[in-house]
CSV table of N, CA and C in Angstrom, one decimal:
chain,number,residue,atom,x,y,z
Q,1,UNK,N,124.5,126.7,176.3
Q,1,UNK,CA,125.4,125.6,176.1
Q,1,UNK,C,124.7,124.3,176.4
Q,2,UNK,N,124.9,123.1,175.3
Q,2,UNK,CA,124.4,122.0,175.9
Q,2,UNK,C,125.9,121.1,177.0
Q,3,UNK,N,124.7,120.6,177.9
Q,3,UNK,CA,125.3,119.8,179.3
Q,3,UNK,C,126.3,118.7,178.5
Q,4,UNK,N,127.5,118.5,179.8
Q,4,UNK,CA,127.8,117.5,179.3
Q,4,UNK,C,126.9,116.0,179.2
Q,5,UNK,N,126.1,115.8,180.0
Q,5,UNK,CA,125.2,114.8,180.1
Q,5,UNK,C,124.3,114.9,178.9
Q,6,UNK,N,123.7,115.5,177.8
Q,6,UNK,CA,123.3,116.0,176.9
Q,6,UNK,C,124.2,115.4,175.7
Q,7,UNK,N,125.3,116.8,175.6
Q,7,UNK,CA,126.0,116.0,174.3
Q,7,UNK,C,126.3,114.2,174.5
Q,8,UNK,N,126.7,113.9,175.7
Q,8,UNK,CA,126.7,112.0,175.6
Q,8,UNK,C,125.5,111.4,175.2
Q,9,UNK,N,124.3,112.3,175.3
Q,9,UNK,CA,123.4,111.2,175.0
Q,9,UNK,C,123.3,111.6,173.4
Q,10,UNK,N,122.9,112.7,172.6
Q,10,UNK,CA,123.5,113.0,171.2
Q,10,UNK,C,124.5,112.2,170.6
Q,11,UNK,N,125.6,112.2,171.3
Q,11,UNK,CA,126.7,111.1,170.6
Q,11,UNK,C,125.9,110.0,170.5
Q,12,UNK,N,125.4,109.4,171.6
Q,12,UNK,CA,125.1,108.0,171.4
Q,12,UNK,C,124.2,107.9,170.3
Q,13,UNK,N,122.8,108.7,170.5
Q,13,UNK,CA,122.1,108.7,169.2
Q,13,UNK,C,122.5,108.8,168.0
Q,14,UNK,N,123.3,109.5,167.8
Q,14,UNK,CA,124.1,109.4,166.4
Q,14,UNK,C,124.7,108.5,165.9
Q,15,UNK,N,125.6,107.6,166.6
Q,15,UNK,CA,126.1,106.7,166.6
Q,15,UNK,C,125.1,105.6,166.5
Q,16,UNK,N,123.6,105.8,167.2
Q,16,UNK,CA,122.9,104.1,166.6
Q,16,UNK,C,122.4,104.6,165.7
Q,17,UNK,N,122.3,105.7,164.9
Q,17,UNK,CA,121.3,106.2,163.9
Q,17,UNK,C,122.8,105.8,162.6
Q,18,UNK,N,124.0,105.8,162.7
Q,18,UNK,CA,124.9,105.5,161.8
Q,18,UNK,C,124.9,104.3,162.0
Q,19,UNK,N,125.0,103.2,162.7
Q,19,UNK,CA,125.1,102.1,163.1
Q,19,UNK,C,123.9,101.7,162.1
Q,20,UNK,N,122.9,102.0,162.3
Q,20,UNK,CA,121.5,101.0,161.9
Q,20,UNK,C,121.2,101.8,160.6
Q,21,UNK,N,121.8,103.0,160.4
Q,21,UNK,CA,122.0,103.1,158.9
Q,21,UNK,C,122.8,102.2,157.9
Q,22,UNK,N,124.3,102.2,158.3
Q,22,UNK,CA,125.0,101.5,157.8
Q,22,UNK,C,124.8,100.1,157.5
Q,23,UNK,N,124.1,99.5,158.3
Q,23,UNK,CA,123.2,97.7,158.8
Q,23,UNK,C,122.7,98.0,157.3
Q,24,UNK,N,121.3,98.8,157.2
Q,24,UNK,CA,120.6,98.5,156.4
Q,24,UNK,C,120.8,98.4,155.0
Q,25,UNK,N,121.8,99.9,154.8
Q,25,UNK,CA,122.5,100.1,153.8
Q,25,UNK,C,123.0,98.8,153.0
Q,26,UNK,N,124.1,98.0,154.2
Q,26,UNK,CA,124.8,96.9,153.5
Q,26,UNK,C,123.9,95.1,153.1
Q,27,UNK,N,122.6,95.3,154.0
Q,27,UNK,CA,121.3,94.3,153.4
Q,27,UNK,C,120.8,94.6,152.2
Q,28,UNK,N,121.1,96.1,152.1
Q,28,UNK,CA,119.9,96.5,150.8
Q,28,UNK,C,121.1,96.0,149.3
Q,29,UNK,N,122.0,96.2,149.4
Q,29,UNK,CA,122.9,96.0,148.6
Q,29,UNK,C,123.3,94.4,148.4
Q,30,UNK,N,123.8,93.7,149.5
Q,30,UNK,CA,124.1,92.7,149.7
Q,30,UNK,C,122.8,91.5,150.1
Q,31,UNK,N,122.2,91.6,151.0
Q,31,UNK,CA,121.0,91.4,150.8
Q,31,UNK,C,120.2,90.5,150.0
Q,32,UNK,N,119.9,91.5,148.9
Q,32,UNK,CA,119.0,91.0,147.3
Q,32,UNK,C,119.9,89.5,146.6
Q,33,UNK,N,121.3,89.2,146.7
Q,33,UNK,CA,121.8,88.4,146.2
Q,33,UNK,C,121.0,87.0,146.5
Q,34,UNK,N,121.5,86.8,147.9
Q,34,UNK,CA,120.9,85.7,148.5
Q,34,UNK,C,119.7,85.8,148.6
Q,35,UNK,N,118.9,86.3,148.8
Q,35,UNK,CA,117.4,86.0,147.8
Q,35,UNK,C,117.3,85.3,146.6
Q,36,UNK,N,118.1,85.9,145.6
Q,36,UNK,CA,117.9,85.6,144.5
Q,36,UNK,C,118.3,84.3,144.9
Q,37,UNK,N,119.5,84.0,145.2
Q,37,UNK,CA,119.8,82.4,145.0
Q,37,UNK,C,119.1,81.2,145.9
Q,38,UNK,N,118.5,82.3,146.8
Q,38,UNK,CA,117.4,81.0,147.8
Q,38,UNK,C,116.6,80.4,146.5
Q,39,UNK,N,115.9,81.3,145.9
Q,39,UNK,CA,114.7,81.3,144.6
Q,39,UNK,C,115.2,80.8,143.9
Q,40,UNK,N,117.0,80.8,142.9
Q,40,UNK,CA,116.7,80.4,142.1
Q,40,UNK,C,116.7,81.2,141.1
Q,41,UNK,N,117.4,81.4,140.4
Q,41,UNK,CA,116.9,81.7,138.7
Q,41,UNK,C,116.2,81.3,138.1
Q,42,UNK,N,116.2,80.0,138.1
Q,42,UNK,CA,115.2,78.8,136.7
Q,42,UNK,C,114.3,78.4,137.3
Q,43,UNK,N,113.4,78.5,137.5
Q,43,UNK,CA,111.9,77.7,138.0
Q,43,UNK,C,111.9,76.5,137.6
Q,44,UNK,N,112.6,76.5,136.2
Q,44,UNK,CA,112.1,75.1,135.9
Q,44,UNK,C,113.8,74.0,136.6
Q,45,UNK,N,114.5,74.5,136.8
Q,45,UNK,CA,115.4,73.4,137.9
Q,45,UNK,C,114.4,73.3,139.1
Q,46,UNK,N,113.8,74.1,139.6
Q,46,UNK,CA,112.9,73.9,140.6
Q,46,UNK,C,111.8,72.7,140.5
Q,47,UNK,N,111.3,72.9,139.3
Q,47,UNK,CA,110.3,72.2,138.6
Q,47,UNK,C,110.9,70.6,138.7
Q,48,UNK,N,112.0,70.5,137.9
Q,48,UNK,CA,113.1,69.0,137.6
Q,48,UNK,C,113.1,68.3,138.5
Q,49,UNK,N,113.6,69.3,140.1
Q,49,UNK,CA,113.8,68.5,141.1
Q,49,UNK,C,112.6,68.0,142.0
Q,50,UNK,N,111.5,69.1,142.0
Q,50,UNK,CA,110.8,69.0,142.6
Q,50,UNK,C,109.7,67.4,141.6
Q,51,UNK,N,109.8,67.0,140.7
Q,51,UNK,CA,108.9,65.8,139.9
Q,51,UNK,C,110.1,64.8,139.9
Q,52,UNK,N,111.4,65.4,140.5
Q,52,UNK,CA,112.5,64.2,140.3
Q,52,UNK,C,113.1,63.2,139.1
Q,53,UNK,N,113.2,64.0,138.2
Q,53,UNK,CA,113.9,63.9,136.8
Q,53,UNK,C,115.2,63.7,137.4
Q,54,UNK,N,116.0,62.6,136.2
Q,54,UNK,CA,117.1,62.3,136.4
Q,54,UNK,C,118.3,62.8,135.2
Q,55,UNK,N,119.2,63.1,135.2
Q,55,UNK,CA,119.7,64.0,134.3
Q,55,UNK,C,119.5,63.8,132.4
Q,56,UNK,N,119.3,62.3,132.1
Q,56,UNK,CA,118.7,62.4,130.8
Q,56,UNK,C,117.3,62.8,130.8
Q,57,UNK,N,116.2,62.8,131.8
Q,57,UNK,CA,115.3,63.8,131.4
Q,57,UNK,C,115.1,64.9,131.3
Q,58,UNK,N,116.2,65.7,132.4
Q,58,UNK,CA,116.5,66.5,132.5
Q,58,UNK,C,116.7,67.3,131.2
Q,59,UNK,N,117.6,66.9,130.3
Q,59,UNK,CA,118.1,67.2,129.2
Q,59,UNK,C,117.2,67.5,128.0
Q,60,UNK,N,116.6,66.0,128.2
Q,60,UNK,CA,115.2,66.3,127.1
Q,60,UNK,C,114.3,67.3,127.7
Q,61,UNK,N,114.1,67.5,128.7
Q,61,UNK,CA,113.1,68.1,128.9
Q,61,UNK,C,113.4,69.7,128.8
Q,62,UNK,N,115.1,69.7,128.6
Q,62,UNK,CA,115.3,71.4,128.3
Q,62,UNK,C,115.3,71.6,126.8
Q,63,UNK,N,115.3,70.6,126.2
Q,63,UNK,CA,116.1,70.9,124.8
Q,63,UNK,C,114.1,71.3,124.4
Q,64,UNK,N,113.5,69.9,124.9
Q,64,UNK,CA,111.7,70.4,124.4
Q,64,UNK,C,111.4,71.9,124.6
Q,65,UNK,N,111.7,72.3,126.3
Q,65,UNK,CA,111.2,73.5,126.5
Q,65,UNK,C,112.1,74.6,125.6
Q,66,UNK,N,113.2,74.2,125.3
Q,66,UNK,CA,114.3,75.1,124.1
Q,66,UNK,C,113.1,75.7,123.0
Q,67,UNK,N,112.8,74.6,122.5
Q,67,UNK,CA,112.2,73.9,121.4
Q,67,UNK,C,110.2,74.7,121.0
Q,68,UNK,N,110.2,74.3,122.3
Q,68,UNK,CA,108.7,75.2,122.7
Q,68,UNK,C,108.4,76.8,122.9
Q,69,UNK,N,109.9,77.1,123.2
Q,69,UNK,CA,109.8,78.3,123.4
Q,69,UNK,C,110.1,79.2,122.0
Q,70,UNK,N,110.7,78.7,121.5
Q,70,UNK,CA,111.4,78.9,119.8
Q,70,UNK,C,110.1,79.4,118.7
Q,71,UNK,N,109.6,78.0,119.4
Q,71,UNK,CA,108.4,77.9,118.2
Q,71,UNK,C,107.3,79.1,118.5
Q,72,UNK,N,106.7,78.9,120.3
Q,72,UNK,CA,105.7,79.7,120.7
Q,72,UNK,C,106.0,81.4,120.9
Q,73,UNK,N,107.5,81.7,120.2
Q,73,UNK,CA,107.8,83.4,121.0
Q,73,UNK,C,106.7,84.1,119.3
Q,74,UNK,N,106.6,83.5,118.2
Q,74,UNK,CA,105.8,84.4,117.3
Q,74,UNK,C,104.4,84.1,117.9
Q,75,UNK,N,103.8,83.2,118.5
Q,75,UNK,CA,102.2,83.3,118.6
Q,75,UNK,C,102.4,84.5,119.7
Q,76,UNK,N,102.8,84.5,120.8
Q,76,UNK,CA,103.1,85.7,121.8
Q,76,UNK,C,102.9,86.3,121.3
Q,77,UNK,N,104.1,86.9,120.7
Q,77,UNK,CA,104.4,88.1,119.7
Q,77,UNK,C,103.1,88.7,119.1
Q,78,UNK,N,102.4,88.0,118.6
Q,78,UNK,CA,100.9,88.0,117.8
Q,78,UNK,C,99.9,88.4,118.6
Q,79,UNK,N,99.8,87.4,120.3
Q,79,UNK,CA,99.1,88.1,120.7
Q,79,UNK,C,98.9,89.3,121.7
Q,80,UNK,N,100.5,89.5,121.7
Q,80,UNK,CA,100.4,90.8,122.0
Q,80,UNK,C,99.9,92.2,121.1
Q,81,UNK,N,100.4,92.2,119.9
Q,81,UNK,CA,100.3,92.6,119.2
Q,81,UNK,C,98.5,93.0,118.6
Q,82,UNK,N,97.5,92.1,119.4
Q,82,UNK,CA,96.4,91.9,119.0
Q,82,UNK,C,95.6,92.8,120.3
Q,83,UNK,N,96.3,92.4,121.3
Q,83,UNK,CA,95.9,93.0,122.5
Q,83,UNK,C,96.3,94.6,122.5
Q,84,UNK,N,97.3,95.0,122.2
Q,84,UNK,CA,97.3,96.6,121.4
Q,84,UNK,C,96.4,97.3,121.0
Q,85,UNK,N,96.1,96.5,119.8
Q,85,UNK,CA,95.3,96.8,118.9
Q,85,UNK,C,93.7,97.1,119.3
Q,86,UNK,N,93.0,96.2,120.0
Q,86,UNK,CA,92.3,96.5,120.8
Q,86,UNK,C,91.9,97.6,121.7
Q,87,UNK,N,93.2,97.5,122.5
Q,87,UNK,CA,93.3,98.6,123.3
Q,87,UNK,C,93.4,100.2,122.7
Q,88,UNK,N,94.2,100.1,121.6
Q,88,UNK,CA,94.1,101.2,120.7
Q,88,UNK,C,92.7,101.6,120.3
Q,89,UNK,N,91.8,101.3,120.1
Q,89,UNK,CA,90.6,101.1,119.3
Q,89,UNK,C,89.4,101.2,120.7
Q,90,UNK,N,90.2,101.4,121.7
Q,90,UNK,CA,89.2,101.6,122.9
Q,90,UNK,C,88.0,102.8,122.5
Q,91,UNK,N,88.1,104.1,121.8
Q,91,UNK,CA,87.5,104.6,121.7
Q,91,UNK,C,86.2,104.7,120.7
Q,92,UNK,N,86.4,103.3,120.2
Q,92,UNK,CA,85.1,103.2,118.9
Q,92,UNK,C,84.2,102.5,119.9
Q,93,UNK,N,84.7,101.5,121.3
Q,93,UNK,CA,83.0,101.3,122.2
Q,93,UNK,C,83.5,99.7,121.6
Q,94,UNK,N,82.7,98.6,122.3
Q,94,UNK,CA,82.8,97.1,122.4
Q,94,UNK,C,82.1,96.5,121.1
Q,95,UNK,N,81.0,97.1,120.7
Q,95,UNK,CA,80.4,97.0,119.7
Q,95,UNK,C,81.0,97.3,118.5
Q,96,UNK,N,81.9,97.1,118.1
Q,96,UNK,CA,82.3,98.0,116.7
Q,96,UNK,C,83.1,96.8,116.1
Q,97,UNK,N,82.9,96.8,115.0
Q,97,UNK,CA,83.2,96.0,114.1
Q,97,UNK,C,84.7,95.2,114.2
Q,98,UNK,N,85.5,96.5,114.1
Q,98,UNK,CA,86.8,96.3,114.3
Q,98,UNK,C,87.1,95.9,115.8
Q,99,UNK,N,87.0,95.9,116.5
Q,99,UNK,CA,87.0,95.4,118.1
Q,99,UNK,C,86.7,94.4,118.3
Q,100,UNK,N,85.2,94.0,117.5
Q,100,UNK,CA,84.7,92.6,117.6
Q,100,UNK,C,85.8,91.8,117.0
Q,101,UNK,N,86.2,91.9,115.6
Q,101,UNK,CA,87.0,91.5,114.8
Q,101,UNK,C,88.2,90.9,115.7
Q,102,UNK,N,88.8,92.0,116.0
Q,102,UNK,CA,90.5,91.7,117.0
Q,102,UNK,C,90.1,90.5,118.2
Q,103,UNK,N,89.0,91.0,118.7
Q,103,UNK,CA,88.5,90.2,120.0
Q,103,UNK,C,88.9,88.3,119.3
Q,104,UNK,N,87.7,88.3,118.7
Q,104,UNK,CA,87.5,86.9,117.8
Q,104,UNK,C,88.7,86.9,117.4
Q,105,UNK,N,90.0,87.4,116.4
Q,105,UNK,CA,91.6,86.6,116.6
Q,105,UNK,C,92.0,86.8,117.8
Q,106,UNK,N,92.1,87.1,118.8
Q,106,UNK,CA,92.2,86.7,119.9
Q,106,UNK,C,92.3,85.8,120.3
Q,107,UNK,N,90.8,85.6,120.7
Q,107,UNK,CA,90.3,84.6,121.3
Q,107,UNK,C,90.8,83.2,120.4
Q,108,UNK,N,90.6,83.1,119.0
Q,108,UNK,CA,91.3,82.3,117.7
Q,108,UNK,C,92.5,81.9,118.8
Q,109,UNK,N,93.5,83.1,118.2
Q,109,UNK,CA,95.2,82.4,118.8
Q,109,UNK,C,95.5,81.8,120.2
Q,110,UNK,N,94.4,82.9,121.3
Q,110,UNK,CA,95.0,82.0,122.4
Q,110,UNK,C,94.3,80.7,122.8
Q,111,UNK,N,93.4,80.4,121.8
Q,111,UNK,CA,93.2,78.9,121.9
Q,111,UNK,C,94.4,78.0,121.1
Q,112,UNK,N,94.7,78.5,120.1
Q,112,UNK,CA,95.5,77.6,119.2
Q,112,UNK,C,97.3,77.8,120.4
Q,113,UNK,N,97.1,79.1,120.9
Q,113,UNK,CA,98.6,78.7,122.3
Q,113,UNK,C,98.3,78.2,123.6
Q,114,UNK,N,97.1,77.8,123.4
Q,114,UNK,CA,96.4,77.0,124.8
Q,114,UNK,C,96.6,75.6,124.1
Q,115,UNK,N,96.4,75.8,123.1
Q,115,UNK,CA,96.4,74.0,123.1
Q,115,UNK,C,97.9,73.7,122.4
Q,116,UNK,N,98.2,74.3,122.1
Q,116,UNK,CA,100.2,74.3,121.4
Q,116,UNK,C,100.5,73.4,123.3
Q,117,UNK,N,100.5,75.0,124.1
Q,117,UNK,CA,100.9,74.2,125.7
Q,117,UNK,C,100.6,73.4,126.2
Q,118,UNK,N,99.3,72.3,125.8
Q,118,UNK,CA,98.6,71.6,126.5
Q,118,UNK,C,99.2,70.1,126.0
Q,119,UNK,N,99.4,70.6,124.7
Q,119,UNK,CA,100.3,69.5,124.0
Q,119,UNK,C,101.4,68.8,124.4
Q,120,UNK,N,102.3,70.3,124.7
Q,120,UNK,CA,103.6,70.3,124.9
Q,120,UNK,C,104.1,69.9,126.0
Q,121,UNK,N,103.1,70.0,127.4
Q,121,UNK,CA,103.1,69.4,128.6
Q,121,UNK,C,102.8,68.0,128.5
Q,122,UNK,N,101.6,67.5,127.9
Q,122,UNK,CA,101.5,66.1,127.3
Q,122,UNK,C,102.6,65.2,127.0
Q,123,UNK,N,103.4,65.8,125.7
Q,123,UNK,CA,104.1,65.3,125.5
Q,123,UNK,C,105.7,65.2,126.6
Q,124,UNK,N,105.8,66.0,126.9
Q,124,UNK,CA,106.9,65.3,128.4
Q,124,UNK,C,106.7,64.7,129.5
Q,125,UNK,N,105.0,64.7,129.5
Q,125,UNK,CA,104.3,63.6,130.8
Q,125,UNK,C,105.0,62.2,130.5
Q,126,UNK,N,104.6,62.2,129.1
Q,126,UNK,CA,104.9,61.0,129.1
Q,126,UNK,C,106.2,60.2,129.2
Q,127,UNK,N,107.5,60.9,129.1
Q,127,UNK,CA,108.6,61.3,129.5
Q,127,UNK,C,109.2,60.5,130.8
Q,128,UNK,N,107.8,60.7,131.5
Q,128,UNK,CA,107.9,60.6,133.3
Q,128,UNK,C,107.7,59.0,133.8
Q,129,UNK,N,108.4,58.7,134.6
Q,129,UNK,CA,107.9,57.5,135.4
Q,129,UNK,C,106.3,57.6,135.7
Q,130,UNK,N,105.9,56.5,136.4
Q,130,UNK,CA,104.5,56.6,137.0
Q,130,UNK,C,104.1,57.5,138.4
Q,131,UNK,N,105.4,57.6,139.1
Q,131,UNK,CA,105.5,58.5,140.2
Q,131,UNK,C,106.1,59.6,140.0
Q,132,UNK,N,106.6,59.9,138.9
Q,132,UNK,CA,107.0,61.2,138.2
Q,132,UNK,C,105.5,62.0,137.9
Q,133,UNK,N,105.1,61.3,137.2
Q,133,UNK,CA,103.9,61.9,136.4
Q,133,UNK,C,102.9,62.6,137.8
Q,134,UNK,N,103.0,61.1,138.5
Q,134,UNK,CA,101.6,62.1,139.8
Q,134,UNK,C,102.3,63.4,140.1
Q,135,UNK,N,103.4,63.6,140.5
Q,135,UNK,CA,104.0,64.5,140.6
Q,135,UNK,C,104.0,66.0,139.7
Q,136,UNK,N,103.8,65.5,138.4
Q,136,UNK,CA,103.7,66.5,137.3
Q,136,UNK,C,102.4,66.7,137.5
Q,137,UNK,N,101.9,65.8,137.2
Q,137,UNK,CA,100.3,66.9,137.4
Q,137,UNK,C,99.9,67.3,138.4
Q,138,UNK,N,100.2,67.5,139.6
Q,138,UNK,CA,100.1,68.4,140.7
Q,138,UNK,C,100.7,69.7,140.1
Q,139,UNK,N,101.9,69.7,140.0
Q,139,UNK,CA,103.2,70.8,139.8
Q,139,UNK,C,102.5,71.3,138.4
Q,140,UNK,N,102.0,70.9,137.2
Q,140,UNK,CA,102.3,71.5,136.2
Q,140,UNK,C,100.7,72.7,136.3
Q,141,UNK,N,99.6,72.4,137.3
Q,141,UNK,CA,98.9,73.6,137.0
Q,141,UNK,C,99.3,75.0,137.9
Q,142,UNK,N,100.2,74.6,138.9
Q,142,UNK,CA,100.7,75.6,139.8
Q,142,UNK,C,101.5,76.1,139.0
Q,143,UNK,N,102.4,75.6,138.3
Q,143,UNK,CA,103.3,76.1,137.6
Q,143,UNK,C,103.3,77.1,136.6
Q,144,UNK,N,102.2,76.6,135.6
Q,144,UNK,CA,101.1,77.5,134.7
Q,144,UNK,C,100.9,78.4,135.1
Q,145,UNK,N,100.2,78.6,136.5
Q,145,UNK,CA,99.5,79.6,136.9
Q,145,UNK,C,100.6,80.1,138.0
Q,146,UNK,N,101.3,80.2,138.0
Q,146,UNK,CA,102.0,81.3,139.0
Q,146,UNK,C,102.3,82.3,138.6
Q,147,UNK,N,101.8,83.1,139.5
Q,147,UNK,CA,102.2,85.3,139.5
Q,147,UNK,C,102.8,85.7,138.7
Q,148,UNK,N,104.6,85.4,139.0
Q,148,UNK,CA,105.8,86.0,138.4
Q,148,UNK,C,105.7,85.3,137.1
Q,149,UNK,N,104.7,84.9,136.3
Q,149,UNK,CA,104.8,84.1,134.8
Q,149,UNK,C,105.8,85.0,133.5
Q,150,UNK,N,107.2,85.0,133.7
Q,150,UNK,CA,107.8,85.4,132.5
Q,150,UNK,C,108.2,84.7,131.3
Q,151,UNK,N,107.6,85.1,130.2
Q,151,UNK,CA,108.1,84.6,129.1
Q,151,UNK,C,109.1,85.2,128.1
Q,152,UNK,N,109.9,84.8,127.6
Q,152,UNK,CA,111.3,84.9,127.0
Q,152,UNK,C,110.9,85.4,125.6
């Protein structure tokens, strides 16, 4: 038979093993919210506030990226679609006609969506005050190049 001094220390253990189960349980659930909202959904309100746009540029600057996004979701589309293809074709070797082929539209489109974006940032620089702008061009290659990059 276990001691009474035994079973008290078991209860106890049980009780912080439900205790600090329960804790975690209700972070893992509840938790993830507030994350999300420390971050943010839109990067780019992140973006607004951080270059200090005031609600009419604000506006313009959503309706352009509306506008940019509209136009650029078929070149995407394309070069995803190219990158596939490629990869499909992995087993004919680098040298092959058809590979070379895909490579070179490739390389084609994501210059012609390198410079579509290059434009399209251009044109809302100008958008900006003189202290807006230094601001943008710090922000806009971080911005480009961040990790979580999703496109719509």
């Amino acid at each position: 038979m276990i001691s009474q001094k035994r079973y008290k220390w078991l209860i106890f253990l049980i009780l912080v093993l439900v205790i600090s189960n329960s804790l975690m349980a209700f972070l893992f659930f509840f938790g993830k919210d507030k994350d999300m909202k420390k971050k943010g959904d839109d990067p780019s309100a992140v973006f607004y506030k951080t270059v200090g746009l005031d609600s009419t540029q604000i506006g313009t600057f959503k309706s352009m990226k509306d506008s940019f996004i509209a136009e650029m979701k078929p070149h995407w589309s394309e070069m995803r679609k190219l990158k596939d293809s490629v990869y499909l074709n992995m087993g004919k070797g680098p040298n092959d006609s058809t590979v070379l082929s895909l490579i070179n539209k490739m390389a084609e489109k994501n210059k012609e969506i390198e410079t579509k974006t290059f434009n399209h940032f251009t044109s809302l620089r100008t958008l900006c005050t003189s202290d807006q702008q230094t601001r943008f061009d710090t922000l806009v290659p971080k911005f480009l190049n961040r990790n979580n990059r999703n496109r719509r």
